[in-house]
Short mmCIF file of C-alpha atoms and ligand atoms in Angstrom, two decimals:
data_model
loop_
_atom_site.label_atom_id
_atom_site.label_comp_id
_atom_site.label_asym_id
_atom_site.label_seq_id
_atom_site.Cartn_x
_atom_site.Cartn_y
_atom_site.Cartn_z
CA UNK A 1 17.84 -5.80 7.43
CA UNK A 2 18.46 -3.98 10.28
CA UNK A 3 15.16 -1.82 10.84
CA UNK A 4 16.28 0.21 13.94
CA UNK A 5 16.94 3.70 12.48
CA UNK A 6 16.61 3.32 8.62
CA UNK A 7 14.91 4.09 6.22
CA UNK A 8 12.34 2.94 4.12
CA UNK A 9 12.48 3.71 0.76
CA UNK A 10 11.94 0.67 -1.86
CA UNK A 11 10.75 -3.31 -1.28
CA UNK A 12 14.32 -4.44 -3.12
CA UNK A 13 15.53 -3.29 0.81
CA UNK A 14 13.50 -6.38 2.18
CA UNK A 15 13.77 -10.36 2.34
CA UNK A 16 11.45 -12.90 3.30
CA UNK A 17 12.51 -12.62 7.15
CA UNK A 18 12.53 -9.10 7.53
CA UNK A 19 8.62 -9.54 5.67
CA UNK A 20 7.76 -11.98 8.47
CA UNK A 21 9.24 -9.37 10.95
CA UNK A 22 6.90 -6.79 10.18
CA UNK A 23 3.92 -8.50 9.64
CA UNK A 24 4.52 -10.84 13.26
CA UNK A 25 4.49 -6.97 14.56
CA UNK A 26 1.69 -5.94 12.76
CA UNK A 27 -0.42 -8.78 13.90
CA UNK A 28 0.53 -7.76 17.58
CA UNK A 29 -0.48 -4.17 16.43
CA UNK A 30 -4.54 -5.90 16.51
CA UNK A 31 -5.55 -4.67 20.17
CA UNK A 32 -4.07 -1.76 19.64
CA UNK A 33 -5.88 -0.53 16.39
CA UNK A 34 -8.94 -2.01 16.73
CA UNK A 35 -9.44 0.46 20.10
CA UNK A 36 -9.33 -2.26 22.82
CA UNK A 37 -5.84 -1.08 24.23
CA UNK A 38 -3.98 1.89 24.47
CA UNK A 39 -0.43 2.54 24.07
CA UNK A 40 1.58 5.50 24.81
CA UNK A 41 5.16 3.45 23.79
CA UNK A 42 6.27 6.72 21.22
CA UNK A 43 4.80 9.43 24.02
CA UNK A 44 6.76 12.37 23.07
CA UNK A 45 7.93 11.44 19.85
CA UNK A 46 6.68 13.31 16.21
CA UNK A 47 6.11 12.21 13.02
CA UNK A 48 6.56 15.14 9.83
CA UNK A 49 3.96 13.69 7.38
CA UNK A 50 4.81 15.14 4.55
CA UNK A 51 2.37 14.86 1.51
CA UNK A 52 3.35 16.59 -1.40
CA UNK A 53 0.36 14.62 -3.93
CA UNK A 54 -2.88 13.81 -2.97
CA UNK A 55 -3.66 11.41 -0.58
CA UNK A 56 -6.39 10.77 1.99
CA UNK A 57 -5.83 6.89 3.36
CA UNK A 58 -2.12 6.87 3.52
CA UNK A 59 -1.29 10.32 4.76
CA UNK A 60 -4.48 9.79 7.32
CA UNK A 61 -3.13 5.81 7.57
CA UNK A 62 0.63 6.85 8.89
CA UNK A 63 -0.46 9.53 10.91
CA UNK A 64 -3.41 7.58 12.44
CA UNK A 65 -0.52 4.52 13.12
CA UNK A 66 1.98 7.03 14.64
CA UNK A 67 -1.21 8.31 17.02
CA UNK A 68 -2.14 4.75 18.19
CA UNK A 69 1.30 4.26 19.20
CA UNK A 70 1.36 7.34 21.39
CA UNK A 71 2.94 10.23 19.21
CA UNK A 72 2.49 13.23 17.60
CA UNK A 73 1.65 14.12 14.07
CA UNK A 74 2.69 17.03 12.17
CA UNK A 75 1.58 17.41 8.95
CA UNK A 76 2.82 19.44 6.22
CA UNK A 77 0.42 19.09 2.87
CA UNK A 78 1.13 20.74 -0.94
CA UNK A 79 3.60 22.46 -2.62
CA UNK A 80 1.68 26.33 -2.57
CA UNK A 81 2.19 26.25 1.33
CA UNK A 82 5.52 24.86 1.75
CA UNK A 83 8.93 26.13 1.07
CA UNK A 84 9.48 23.97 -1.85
CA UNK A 85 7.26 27.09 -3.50
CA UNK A 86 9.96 29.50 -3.05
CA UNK A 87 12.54 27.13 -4.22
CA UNK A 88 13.97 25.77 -1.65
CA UNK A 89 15.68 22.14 -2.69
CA UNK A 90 14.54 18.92 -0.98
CA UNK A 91 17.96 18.76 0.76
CA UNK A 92 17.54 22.21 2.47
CA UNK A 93 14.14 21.47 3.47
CA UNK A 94 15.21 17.83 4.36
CA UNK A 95 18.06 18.95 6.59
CA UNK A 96 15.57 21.61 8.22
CA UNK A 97 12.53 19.33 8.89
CA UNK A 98 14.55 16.59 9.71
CA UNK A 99 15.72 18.50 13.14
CA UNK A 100 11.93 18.98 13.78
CA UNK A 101 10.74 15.04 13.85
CA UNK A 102 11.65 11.70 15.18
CA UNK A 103 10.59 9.87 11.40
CA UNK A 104 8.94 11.78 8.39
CA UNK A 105 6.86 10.08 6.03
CA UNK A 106 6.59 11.77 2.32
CA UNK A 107 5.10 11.72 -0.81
CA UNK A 108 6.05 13.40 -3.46
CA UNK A 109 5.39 13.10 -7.62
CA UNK A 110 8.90 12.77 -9.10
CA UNK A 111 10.52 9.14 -8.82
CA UNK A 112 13.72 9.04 -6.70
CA UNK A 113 12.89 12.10 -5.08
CA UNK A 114 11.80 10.26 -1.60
CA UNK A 115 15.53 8.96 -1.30
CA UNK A 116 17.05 11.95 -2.10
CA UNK A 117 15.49 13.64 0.55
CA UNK A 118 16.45 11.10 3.24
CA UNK A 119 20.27 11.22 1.60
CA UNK A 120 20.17 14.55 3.59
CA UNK A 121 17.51 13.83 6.58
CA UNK A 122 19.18 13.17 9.58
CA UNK A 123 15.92 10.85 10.83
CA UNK A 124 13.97 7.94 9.08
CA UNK A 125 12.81 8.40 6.02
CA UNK A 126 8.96 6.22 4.98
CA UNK A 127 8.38 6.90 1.23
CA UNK A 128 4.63 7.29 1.00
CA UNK A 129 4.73 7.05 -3.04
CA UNK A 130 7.09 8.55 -5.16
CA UNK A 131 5.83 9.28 -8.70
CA UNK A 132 5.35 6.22 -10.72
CA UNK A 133 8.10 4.65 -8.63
CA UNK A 134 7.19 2.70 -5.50
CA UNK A 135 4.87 2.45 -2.99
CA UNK A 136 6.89 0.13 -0.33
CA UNK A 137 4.05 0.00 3.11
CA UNK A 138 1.42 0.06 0.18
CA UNK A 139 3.09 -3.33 -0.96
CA UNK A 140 3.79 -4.69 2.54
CA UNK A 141 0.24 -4.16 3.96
CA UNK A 142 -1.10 -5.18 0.04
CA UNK A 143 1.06 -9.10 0.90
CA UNK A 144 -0.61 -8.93 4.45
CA UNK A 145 -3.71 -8.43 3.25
CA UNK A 146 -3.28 -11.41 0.79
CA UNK A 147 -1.66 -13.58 3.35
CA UNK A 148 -4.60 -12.99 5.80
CA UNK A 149 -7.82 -13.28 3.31
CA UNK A 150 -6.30 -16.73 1.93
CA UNK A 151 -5.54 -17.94 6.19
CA UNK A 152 -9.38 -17.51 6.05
CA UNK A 153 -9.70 -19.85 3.25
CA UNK A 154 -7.52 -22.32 5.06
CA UNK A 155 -4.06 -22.04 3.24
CA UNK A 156 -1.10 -21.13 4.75
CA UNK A 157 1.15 -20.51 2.16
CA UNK A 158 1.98 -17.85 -0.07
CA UNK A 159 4.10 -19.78 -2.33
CA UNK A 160 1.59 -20.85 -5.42
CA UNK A 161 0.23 -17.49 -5.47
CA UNK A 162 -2.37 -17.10 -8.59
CA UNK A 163 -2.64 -13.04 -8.83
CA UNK A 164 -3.73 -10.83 -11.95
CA UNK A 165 -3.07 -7.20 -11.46
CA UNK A 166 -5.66 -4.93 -13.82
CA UNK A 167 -5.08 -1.60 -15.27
CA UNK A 168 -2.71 0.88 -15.59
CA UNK A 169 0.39 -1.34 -14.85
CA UNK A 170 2.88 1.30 -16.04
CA UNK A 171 2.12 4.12 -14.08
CA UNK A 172 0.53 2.60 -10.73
CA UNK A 173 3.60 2.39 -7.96
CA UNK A 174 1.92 0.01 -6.00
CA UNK A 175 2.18 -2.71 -8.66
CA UNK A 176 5.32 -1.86 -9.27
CA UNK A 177 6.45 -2.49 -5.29
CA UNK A 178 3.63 -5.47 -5.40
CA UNK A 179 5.75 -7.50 -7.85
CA UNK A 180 8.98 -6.63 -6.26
CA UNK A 181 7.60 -8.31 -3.07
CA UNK A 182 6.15 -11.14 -5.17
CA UNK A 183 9.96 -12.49 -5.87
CA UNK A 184 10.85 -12.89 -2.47
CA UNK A 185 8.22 -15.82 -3.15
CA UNK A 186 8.07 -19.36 -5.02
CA UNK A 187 6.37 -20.05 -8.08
CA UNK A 188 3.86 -17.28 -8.15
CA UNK A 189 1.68 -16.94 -11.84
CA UNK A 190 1.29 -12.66 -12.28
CA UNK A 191 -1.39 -12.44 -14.69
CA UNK A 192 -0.46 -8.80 -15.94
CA UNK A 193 -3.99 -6.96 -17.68
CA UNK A 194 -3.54 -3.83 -19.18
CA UNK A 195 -4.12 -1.76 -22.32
CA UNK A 196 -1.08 -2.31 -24.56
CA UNK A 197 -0.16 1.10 -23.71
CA UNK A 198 0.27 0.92 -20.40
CA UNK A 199 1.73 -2.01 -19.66
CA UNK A 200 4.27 -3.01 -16.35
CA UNK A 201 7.96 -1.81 -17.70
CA UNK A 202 9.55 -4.04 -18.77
CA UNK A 203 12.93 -4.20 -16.31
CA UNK A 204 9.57 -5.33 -13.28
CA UNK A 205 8.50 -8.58 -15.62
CA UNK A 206 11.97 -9.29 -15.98
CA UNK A 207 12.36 -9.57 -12.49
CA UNK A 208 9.59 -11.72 -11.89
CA UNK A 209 10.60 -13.85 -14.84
CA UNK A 210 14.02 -14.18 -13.05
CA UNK A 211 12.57 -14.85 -9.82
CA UNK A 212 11.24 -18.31 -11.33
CA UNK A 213 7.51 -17.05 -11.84
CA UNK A 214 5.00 -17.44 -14.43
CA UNK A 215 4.12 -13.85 -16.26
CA UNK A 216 1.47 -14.34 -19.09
CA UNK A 217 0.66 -10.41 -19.90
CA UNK A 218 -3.22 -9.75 -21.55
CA UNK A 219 -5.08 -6.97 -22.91
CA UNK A 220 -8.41 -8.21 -22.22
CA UNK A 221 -10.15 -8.43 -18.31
CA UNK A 222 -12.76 -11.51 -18.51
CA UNK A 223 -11.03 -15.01 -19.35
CA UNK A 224 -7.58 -13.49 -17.55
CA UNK A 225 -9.36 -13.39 -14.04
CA UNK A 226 -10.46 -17.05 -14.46
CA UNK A 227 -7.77 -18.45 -12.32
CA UNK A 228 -6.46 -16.77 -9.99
CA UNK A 229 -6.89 -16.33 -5.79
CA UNK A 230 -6.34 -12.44 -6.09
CA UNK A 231 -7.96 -9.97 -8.70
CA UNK A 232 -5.91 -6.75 -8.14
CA UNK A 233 -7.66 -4.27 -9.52
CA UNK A 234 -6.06 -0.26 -10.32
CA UNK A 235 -6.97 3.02 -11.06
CA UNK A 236 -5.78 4.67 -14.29
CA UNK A 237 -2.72 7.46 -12.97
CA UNK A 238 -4.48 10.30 -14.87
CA UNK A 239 -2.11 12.04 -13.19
CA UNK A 240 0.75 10.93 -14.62
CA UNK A 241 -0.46 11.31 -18.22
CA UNK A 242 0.53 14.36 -20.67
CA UNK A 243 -3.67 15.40 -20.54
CA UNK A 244 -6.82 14.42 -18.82
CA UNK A 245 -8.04 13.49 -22.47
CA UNK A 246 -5.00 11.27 -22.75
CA UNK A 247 -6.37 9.68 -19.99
CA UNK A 248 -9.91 8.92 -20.71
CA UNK A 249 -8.67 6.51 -23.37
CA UNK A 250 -8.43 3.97 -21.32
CA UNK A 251 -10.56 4.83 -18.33
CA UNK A 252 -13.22 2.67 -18.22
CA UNK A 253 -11.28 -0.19 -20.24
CA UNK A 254 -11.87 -2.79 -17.23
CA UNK A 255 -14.69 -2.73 -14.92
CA UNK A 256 -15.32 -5.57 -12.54
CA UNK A 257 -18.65 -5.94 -11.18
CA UNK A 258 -20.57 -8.62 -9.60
CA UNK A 259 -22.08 -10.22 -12.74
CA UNK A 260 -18.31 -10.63 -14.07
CA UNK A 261 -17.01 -11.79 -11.21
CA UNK A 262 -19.65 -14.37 -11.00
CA UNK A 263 -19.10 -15.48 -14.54
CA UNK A 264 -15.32 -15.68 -14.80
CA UNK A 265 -13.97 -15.81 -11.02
CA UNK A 266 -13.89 -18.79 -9.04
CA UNK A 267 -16.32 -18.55 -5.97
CA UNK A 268 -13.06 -17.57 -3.63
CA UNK A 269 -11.10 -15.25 -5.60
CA UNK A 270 -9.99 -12.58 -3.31
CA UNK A 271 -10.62 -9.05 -5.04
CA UNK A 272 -8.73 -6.02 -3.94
CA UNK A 273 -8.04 -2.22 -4.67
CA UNK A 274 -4.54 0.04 -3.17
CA UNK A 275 -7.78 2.85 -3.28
CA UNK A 276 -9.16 5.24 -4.30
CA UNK A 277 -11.72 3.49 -6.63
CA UNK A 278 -12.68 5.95 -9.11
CA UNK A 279 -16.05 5.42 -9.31
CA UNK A 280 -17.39 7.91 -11.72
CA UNK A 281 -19.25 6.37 -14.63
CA UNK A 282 -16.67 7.02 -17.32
CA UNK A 283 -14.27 4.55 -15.22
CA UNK A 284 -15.50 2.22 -12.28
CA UNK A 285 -13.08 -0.01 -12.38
CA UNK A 286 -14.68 -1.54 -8.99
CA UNK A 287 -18.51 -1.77 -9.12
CA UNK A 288 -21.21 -0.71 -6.08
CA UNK A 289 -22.75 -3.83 -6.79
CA UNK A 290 -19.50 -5.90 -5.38
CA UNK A 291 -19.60 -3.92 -2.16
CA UNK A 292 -21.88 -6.35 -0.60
CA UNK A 293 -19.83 -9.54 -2.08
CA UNK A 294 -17.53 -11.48 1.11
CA UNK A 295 -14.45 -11.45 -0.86
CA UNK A 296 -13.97 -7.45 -1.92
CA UNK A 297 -11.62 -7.12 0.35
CA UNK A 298 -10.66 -3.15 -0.30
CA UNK A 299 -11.74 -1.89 3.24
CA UNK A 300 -10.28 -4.69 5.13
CA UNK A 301 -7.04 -3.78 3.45
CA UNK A 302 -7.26 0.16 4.34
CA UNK A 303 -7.87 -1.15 8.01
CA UNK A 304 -4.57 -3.37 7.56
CA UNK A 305 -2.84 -0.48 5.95
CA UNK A 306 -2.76 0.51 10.11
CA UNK A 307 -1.22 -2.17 11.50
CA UNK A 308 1.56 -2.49 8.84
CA UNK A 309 2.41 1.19 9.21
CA UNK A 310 2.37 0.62 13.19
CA UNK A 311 4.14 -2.11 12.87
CA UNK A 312 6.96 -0.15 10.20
CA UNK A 313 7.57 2.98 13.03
CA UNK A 314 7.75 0.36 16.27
CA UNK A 315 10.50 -1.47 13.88
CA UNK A 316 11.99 1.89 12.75
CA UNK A 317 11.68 3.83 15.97
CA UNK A 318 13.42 0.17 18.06
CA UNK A 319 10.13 0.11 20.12
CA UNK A 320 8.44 -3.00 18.76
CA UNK A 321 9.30 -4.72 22.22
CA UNK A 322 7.69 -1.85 24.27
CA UNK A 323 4.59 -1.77 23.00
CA UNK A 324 2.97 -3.94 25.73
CA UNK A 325 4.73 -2.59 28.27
CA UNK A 326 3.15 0.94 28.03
CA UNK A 327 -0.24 0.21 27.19
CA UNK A 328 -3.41 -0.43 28.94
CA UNK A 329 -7.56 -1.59 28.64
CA UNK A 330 -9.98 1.73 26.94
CA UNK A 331 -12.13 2.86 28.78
CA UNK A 332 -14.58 4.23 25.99
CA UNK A 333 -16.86 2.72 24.10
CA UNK A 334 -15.29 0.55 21.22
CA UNK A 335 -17.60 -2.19 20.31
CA UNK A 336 -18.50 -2.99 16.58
CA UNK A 337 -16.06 -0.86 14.47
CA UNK A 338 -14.05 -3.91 13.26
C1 NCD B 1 -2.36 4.64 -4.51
C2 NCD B 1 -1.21 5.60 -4.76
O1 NCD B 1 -1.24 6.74 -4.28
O2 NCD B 1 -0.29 5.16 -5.43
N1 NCD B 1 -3.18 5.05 -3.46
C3 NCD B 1 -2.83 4.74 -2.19
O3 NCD B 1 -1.80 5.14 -1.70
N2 NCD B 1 -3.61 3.88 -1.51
C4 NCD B 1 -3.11 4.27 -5.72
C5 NCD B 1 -3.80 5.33 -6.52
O4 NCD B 1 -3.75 6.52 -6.18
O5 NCD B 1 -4.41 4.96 -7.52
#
């Protein structure tokens, strides 16, 4: 694809190449993030983060990428103190905001709403999560993440790929994108684990099915998790249910904790999280007791989540060949944070 001005609305945009593009950029991004150089390559330019849901990493994670990179962040956050409150449509505010910022990121809760906002921006368009839809960086830094934690283990390939996503499968967006990525791939095995209820549509397992890969779908946590490199774990989209109460049916269905992990995972399996875990007692789909364990690999992934989205506005913005050129040493103290 040609990245230089468009935008980025779903993973079906992407193919393997333009993948490698982003994350060869991302892993150039390293210096950069981790505090030991400074680049002022977008000086002048601003972002309009735009979170219409609740978010803390990837609203924080965009704006945080668009800062290391030299530029401005404007943030616009909720419905009650925007526009969209007196009824103003997204293309209005779209053609408004869009004459304000260099790229916008947004989130927003209905599906399809993300593109129909950049039908009418006159800038880039990132779609932070839209509804139950997709989740595209999510995805993108999700495969890095993979691609990095198994280059540890010594393989080099993603093709083979053993991964069982837990959860809610038919709400969570970045499962969705995940297993749109997943067929730009060779024989990967998706083990899908979810309550019966919410289980990934349908029209998603038919596209891994088509892509050539091995789908076995479960209802039941411990035995699935038995052979696979990644353990993918979600959080139940109370959101997107009818009630709270409809909800709590199934919070709580899978927990993973160190005692499972050691019984039914093989000693490398790779866990990981998009975030937030929810942690309360009624659900904890993610344990304390794994935080100490080598291969939870949720906070590594939020730090990735930085690169990829650095790597997604030098692409975007045409500046991924600039970087260098504008940057120099820190001169404050940076030692130990990564
Ligand atoms: C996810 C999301 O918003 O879809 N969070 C995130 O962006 N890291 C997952 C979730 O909220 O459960």
């Amino acid at each position: 694809m040609k990245f230089s001005g468009s935008h980025i609305l779903s993973i079906s945009q992407f193919d393997r190449n333009d993948i490698e593009r982003v994350f060869e950029v991302a892993d150039r991004m390293v210096p950069y993030a981790h505090r030991e150089r400074v680049t002022k390559v977008l000086d002048g330019a601003i972002l309009g983060n735009m979170f219409f849901e609740p978010s803390t990493r990837t609203r924080v994670s965009f704006g945080c990428a668009f800062n290391l990179l030299g530029g401005e962040v404007r943030e616009t956050t909720g419905f009650e103190t925007s526009a969209i409150a007196k009824g103003e449509s997204l293309y209005d505010t779209a053609r408004v905001l869009s004459g304000y910022s260099d790229v916008i990121v947004m989130r927003h809760p209905v599906s399809g709403s993300v593109a129909e906002f950049a039908a009418a921006s006159r800038v880039p368009v990132m779609n932070g999560g839209d509804g139950s839809n997709e989740h595209p960086s999510q995805a993108l830094l999700d495969l890095y993440t993979i691609r990095k934690e198994l280059q540890h283990q010594g393989r080099s390939d993603l093709d083979g790929l053993r991964i069982a996503m837990i959860g809610d499968l038919k709400y969570g967006r970045t499962v969705h994108s995940l297993c749109k990525l997943l067929c730009l791939y060779k024989n990967v095995t998706v083990v899908l684990i979810s309550p019966n209820e919410l289980k990934m549509p349908e029209a998603i397992v038919e596209q891994l099915r088509q892509a050539g890969h091995t789908v076995q779908e479960s209802d039941v946590m411990e035995g699935s998790i038995s052979k696979v490199d990644i353990a993918y774990s979600t959080r139940i989209q109370e959101e997107r249910f009818a009630s709270p109460a409809e909800a709590d049916l199934y919070r709580g269905r899978y927990r993973l904790n160190q005692s499972i992990y050691t019984r039914y995972c093989e000693p490398n399996t790779v866990i990981m999280h998009p975030l937030p875990r929810d942690s309360r007692t009624e659900a904890n789909e993610l344990d304390n007791d794994l935080n100490d364990n080598p291969n939870l690999a949720i906070f590594r992934q939020a730090d990735n989540g930085v690169l990829v989205r650095m790597a997604l506005f030098a692409l975007t913005l045409d500046v991924a060949d600039q970087v260098d050129k504008a940057a120099r040493d820190v001169n404050w103290y940076t030692e130990r944070r990564f």
